[in-house]
mmCIF file of C-alpha atoms in Angstrom:
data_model
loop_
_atom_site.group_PDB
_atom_site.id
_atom_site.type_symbol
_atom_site.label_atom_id
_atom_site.label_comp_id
_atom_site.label_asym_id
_atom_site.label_seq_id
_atom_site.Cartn_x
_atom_site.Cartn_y
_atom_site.Cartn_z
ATOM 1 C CA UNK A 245 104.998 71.658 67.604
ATOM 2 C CA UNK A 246 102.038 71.111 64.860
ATOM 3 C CA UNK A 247 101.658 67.330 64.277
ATOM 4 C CA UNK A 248 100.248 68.353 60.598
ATOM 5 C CA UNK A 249 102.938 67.244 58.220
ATOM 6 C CA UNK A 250 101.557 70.541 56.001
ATOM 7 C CA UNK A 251 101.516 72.947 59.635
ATOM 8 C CA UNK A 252 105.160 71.850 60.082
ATOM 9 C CA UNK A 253 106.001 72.954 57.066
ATOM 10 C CA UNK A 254 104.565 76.015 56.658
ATOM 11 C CA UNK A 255 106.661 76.850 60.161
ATOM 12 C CA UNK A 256 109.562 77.668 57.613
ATOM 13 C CA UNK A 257 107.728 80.342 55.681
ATOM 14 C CA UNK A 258 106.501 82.623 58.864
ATOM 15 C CA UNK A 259 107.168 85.634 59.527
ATOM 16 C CA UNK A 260 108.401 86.653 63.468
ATOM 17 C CA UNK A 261 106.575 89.961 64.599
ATOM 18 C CA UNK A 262 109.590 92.580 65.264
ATOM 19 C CA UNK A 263 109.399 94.976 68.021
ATOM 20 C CA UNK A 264 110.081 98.474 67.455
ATOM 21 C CA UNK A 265 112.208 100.005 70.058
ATOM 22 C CA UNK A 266 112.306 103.674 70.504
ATOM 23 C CA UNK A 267 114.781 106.071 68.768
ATOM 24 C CA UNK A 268 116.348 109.093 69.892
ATOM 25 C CA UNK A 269 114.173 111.868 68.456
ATOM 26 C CA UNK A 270 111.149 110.081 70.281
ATOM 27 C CA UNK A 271 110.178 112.542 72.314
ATOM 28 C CA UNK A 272 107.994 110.134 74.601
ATOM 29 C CA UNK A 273 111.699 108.729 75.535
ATOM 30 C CA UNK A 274 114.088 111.933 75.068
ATOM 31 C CA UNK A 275 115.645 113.333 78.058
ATOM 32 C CA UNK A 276 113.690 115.789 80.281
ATOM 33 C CA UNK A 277 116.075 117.805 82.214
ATOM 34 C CA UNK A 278 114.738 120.685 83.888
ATOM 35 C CA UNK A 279 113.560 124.389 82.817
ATOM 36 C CA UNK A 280 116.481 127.124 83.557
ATOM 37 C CA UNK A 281 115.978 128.977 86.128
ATOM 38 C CA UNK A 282 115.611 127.389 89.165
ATOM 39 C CA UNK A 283 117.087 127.730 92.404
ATOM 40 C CA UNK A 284 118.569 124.373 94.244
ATOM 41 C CA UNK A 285 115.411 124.188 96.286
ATOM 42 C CA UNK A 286 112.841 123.859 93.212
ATOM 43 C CA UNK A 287 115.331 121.717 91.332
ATOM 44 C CA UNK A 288 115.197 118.975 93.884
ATOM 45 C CA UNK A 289 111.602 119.415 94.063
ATOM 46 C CA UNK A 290 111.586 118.933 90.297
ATOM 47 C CA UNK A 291 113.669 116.154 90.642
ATOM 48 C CA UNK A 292 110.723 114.006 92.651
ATOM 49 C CA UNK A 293 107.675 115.412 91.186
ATOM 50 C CA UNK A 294 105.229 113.163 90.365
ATOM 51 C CA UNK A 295 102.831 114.316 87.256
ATOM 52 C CA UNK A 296 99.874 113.535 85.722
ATOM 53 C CA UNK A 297 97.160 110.406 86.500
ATOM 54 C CA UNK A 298 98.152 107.563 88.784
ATOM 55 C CA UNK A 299 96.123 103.910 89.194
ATOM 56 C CA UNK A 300 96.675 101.766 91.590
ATOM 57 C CA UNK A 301 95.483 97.879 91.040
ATOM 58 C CA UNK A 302 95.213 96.343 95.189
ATOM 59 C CA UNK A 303 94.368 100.044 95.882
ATOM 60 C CA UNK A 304 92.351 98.858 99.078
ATOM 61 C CA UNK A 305 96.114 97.059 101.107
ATOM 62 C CA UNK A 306 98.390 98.758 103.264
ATOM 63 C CA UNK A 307 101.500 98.743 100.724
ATOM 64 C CA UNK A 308 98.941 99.815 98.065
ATOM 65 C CA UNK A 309 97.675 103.071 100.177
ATOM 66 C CA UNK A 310 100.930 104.100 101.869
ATOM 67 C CA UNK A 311 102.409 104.447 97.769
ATOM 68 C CA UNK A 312 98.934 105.780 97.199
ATOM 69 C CA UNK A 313 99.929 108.735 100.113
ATOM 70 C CA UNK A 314 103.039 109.504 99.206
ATOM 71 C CA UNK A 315 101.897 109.751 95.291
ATOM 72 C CA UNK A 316 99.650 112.322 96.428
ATOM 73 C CA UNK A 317 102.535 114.361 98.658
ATOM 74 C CA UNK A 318 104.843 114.263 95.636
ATOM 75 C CA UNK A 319 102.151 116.238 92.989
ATOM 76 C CA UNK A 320 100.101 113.396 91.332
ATOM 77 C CA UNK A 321 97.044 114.839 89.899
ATOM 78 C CA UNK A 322 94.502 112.271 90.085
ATOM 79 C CA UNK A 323 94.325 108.647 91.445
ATOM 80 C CA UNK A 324 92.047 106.203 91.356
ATOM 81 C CA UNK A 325 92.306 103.155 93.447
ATOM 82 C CA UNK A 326 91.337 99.565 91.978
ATOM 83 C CA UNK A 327 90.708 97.010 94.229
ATOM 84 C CA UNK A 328 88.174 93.490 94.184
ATOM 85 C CA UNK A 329 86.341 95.177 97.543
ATOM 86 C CA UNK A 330 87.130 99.033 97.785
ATOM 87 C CA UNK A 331 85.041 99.810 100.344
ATOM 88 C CA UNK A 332 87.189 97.991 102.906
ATOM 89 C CA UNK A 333 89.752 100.955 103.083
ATOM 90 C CA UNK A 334 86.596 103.044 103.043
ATOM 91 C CA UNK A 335 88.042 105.389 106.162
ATOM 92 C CA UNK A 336 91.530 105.712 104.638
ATOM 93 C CA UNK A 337 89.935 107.155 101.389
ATOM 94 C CA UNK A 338 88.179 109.561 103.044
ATOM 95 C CA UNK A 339 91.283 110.514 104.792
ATOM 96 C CA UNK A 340 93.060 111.132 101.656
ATOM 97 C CA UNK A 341 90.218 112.910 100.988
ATOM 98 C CA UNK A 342 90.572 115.076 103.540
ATOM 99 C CA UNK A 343 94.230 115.595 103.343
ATOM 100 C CA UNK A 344 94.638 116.184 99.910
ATOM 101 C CA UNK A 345 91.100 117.818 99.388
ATOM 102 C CA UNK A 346 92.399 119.308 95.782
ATOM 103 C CA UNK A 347 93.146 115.979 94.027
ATOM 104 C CA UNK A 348 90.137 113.728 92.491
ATOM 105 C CA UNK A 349 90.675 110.632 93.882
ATOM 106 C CA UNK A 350 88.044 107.622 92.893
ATOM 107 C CA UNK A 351 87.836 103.894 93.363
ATOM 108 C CA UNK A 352 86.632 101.390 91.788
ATOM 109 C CA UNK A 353 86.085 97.786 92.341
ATOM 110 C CA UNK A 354 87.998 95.580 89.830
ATOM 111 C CA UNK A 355 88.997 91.234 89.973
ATOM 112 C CA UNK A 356 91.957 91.931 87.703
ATOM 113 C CA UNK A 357 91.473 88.471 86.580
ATOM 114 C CA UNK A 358 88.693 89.786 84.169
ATOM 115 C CA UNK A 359 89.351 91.868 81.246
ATOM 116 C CA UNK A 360 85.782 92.810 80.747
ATOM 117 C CA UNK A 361 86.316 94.656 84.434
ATOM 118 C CA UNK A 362 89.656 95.820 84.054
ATOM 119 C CA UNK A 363 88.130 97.767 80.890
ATOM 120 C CA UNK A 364 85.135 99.050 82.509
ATOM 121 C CA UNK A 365 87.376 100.563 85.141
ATOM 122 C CA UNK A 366 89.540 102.081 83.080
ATOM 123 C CA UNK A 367 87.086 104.003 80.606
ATOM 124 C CA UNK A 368 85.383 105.200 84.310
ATOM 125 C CA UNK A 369 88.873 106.331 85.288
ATOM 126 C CA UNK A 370 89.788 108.049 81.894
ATOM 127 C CA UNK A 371 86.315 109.896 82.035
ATOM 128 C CA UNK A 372 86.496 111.096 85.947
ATOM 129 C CA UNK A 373 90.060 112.122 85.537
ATOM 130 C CA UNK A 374 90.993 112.577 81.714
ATOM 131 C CA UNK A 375 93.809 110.573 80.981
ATOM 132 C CA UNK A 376 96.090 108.261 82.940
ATOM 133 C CA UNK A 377 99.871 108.160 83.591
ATOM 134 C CA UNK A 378 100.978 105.677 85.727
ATOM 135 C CA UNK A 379 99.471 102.340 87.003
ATOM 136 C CA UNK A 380 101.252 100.731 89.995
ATOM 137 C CA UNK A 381 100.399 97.225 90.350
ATOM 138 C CA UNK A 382 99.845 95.810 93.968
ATOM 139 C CA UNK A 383 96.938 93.465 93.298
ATOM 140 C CA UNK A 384 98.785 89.919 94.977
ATOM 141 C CA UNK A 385 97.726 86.858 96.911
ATOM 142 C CA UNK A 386 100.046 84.544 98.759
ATOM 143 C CA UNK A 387 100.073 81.048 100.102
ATOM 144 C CA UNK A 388 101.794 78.518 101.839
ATOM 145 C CA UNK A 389 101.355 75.430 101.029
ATOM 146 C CA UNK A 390 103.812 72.282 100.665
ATOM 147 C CA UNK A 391 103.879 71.603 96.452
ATOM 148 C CA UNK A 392 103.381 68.345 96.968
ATOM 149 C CA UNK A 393 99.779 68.817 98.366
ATOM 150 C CA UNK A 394 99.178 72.049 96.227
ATOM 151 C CA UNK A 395 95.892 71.757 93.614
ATOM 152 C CA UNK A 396 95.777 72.890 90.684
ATOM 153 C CA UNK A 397 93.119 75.418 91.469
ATOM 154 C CA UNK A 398 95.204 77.060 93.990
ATOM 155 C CA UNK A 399 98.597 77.206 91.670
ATOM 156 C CA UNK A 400 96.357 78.823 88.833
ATOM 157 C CA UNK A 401 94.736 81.040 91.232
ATOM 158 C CA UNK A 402 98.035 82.301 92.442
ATOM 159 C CA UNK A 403 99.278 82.903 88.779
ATOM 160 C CA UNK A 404 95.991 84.701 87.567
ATOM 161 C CA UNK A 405 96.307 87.069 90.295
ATOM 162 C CA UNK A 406 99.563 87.947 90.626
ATOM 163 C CA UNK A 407 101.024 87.632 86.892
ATOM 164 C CA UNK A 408 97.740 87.295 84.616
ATOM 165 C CA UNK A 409 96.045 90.064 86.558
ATOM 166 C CA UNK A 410 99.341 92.456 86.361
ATOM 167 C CA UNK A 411 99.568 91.571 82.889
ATOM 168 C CA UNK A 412 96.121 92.788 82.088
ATOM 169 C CA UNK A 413 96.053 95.551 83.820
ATOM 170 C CA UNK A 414 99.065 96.695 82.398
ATOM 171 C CA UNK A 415 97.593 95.753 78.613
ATOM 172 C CA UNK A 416 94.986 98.019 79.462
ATOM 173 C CA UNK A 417 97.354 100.977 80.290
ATOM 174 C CA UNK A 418 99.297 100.675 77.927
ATOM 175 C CA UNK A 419 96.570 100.574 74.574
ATOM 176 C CA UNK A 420 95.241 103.920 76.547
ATOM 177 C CA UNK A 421 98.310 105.611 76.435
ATOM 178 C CA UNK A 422 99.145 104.537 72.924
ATOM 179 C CA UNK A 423 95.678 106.127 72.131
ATOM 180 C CA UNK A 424 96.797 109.063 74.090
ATOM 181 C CA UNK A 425 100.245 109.718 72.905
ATOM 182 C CA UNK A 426 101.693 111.053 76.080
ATOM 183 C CA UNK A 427 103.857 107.801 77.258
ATOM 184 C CA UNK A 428 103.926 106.660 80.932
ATOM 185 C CA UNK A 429 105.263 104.433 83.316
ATOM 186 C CA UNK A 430 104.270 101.036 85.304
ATOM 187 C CA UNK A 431 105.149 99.592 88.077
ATOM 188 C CA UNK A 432 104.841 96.460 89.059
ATOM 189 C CA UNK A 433 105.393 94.153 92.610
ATOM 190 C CA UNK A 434 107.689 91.888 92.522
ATOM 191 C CA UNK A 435 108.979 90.171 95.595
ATOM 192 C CA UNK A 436 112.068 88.938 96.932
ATOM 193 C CA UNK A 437 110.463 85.803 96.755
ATOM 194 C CA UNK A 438 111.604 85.947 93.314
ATOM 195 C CA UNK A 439 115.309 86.085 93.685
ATOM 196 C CA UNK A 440 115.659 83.589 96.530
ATOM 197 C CA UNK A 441 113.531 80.564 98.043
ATOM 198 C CA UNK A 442 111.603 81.963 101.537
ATOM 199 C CA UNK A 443 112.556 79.955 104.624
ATOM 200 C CA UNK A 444 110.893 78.470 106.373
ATOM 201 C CA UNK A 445 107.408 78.588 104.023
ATOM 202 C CA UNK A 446 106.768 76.967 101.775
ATOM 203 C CA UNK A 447 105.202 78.739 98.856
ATOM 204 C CA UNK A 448 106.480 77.601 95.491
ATOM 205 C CA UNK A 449 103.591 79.185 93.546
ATOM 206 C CA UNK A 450 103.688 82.785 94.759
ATOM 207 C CA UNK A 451 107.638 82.213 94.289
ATOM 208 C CA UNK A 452 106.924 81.243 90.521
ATOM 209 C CA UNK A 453 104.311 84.171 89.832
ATOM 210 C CA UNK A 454 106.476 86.497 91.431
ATOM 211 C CA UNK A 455 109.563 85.299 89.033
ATOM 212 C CA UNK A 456 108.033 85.308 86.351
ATOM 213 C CA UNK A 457 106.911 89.365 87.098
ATOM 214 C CA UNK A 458 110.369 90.040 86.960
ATOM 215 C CA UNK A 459 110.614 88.593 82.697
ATOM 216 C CA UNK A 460 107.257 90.416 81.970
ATOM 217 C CA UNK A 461 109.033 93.851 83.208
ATOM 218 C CA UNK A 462 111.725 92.936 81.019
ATOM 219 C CA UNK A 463 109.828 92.205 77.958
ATOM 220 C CA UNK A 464 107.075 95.032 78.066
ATOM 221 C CA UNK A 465 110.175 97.286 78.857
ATOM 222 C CA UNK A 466 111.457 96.860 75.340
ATOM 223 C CA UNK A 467 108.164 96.490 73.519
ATOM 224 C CA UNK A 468 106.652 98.937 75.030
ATOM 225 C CA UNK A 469 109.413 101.754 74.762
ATOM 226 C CA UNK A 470 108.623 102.934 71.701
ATOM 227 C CA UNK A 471 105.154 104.537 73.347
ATOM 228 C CA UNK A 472 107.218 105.562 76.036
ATOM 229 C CA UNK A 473 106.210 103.537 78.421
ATOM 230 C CA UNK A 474 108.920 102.944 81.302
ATOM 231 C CA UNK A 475 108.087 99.606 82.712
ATOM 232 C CA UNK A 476 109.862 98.887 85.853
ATOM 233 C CA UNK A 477 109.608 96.637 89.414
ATOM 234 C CA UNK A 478 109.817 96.932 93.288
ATOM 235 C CA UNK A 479 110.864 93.515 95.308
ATOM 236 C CA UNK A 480 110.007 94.349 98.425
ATOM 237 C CA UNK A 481 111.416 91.965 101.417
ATOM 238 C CA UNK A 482 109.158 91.253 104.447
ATOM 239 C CA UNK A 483 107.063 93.779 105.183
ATOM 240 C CA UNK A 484 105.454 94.301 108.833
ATOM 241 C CA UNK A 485 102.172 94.876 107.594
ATOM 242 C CA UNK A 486 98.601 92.812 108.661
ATOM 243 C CA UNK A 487 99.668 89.677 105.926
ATOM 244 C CA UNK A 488 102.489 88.895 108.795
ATOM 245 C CA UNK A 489 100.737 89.853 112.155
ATOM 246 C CA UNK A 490 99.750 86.924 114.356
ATOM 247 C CA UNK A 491 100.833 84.580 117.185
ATOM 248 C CA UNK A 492 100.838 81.826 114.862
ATOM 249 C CA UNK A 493 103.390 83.024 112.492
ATOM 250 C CA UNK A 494 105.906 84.470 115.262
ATOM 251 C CA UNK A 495 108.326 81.293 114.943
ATOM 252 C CA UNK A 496 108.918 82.362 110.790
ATOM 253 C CA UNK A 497 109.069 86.462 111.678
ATOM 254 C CA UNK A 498 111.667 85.526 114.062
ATOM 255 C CA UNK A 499 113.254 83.357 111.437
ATOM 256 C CA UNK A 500 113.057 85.967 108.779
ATOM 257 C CA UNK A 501 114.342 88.987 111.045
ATOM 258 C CA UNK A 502 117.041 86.905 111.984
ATOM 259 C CA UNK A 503 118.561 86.654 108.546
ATOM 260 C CA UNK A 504 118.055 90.201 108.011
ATOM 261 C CA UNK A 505 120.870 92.366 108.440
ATOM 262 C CA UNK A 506 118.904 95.118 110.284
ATOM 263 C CA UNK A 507 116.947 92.360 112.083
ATOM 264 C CA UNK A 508 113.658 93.822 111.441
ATOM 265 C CA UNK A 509 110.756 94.007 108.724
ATOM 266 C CA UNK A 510 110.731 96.482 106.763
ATOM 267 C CA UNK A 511 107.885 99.508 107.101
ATOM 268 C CA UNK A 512 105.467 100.331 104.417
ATOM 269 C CA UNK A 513 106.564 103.908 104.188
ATOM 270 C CA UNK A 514 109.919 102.507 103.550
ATOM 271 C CA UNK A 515 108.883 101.103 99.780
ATOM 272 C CA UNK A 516 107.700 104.753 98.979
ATOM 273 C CA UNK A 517 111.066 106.462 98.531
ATOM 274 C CA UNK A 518 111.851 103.661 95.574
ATOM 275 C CA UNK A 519 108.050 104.057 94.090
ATOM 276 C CA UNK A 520 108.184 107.955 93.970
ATOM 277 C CA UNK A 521 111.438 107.588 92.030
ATOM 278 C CA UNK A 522 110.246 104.931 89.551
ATOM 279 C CA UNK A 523 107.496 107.082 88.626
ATOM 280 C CA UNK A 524 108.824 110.688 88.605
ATOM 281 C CA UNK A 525 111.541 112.746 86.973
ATOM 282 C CA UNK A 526 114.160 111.253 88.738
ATOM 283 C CA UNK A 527 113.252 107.776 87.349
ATOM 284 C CA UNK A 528 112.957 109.175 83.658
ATOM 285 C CA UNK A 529 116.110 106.969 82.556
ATOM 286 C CA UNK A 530 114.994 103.651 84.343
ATOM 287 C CA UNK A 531 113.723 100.952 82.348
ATOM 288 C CA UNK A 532 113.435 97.490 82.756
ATOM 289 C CA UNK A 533 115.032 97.303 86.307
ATOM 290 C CA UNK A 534 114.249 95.695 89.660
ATOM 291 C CA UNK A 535 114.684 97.457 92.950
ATOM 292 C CA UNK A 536 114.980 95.299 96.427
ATOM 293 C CA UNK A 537 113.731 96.870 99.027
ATOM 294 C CA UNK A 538 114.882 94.354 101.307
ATOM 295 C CA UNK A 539 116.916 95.740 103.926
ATOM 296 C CA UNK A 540 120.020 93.529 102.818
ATOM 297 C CA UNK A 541 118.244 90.435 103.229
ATOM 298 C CA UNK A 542 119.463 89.073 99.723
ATOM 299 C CA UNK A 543 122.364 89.628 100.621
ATOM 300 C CA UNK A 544 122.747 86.385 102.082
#
C-alpha cells in the first residue's frame, strides 16, 4: 500500500485490467469433432493425434524425452527440445532421429531463467520449424533441505526455475501464438508435492514452487482462452527415474512405495498416456485442470 497520502488516493480512481474470456463463435475454442467418414479405427486414431509444433523446456531429462517419444508416435510435426545443456541427451536425439527420420527435430540450449534466451530460442524454433503449437514444460530442480537452514539463494533458485522459468517460457508461447492466430496448448509439471507434504524429505521450497504451478495454470487458463490457448498440468507422483536412484536414498523409496497403493514408482512411459491427451484432440475440452499421475498415492 502507497505511503503517499496523494498515491493512496488516486487508488480509488483506477481502473482494473479485465480479461476477455473466449466466446462461442471463437473458433480457436469451438468444438472440433471429427470429419465424416471414418471408420472406428481412424476415429480413435483421430481421437489421439497430436498436430502441429511441439517444445519441450528440460528437453535433455528422462520425463522430458519419454513425452518427447511418444509426441513423436502420436503425429507431432516438429519438436524442438530446450534444455540449459542439450548435448547431454546427445545419443537419445540422435535416436529420435533415427526413429522418426521424417520429423525436424532441433535443440537448443536455453536457462529459462532468462528472457533474453528464452526469446532467442524461440525465434530459432519458429524459423527451423514455422510455427509452434504446444510447449510442455519440464524444466525443474529439487532439493531437500530442512527450512530452517534453507538460504535465500537456494529458495529463489528453486522458484526461478520451476515457476519463474515456466512462467516465461509460457509468456513466450503464448505472444507467438497470439501473433500467429492458430491457438495452442501448454502444459506444465506440477507435482504431487503440491497437493500433499513429501515424507520423509524435507523440501518446503520445491513444495511451494510446485503449488504455486498449479494457480498459474489456473489463471493463464482463463486469460489466455480467448487466443485459444488450453493451459493445463500433470502432477506426477514418484517417478523411478535417475533423480531417485542411489543407495543413499533407499530408506525414503522404501518409505514412499510403501504408502503407495501399487507399492511401486511410477515409470516414465506411464506420464505419456495423460500428456498425449492434454495436448491432442481428445484433450480439446480440458482447461485449467490438474492430472495426478500418482498411482493412488494421494489417496492417502
Amino acid at each position: 500500500m502507497p505511503d503517499n497520502p496523494d498515491s493512496r488516493d488516486a487508488l480509488t480512481t483506477r481502473q482494473l485490467p479485465e480479461m476477455q474470456l473466449s466466446t462461442a463463435e471463437n473458433p480457436l475454442t469451438a468444438p472440433r469433432p471429427p470429419p465424416d467418414g471414418l471408420n472406428a479405427a481412424q476415429r480413435a486414431q483421430h481421437r489421439f493425434s497430436v498436430k502441429g509444433n511441439a517444445i519441450i523446456t528440460g528437453g535433455a531429462g528422462t520425463l522430458a524425452l519419454e513425452a518427447a517419444t511418444a509426441l513423436l508416435e502420436h503425429g507431432v510435426s516438429g519438436l524442438a527440445l530446450w534444455d540449459l545443456n542439450p548435448d547431454q541427451a546427445l545419443p537419445a536425439v540422435t535416436a529420435l532421429h533415427k526413429k522418426f527420420p521424417h520429423v525436424k527435430i532441433i535443440t537448443e540450449a536455453v536457462d529459462v531463467r532468462s528472457e533474453a534466451q528464452i526469446a532467442s530460442a524461440l525465434a530459432d524454433t519458429v524459423k527451423l520449424l514455422g510455427s509452434v503449437d504446444i510447449l510442455c514444460c519440464f524444466a525443474g530442480v529439487v532439493g531437500c533441505t530442512h527450512a530452517i537452514d534453507m538460504s535465500a539463494d537456494e529458495w529463489r533458485r528453486t522458484h526461478d526455475i520451476n515457476l519463474t522459468g515456466s512462467f516465461l517460457s509460457a509468456q513466450a508461447f503464448a505472444l507467438q501464438v497470439r501473433t500467429q492466430g492458430t491457438g495452442g496448448c501448454v502444459v506444465f509439471t506440477a507435482s504431487i508435492s503440491a497437493h500433499h507434504t513429501n515424507y520423509p524429505q524435507p523440501q518446503a521450497a520445491y513444495n511451494a514452487s510446485k503449488t504455486a504451478i498449479l494457480s498459474l495454470t489456473k489463471s493463464l487458463a482463463a486469460e489466455w482462452s480467448g487466443l485459444g490457448i488450453r493451459v493445463n498440468s500433470l502432477s506426477p507422483g514418484y517417478m523411478d527415474t535417475i533423480l531417485n536412484e542411489g543407495e543413499g536414498l533407499k530408506r525414503a523409496r522404501d518409505t514412499w512405495n510403501s504408502r503407495n497403493p501399487f507399492g511401486r514408482m511410477g515409470h516414465p512411459w506411464e506420464l505419456t498416456g495423460p500428456l498425449v491427451m492434454l495436448v491432442s484432440e481428445a484433450g480439446r475440452y480440458v482447461n485449467g485442470s490438474d492430472i495426478i499421475v500418482d498411482g493412488g498415492a494421494m489417496v492417502f
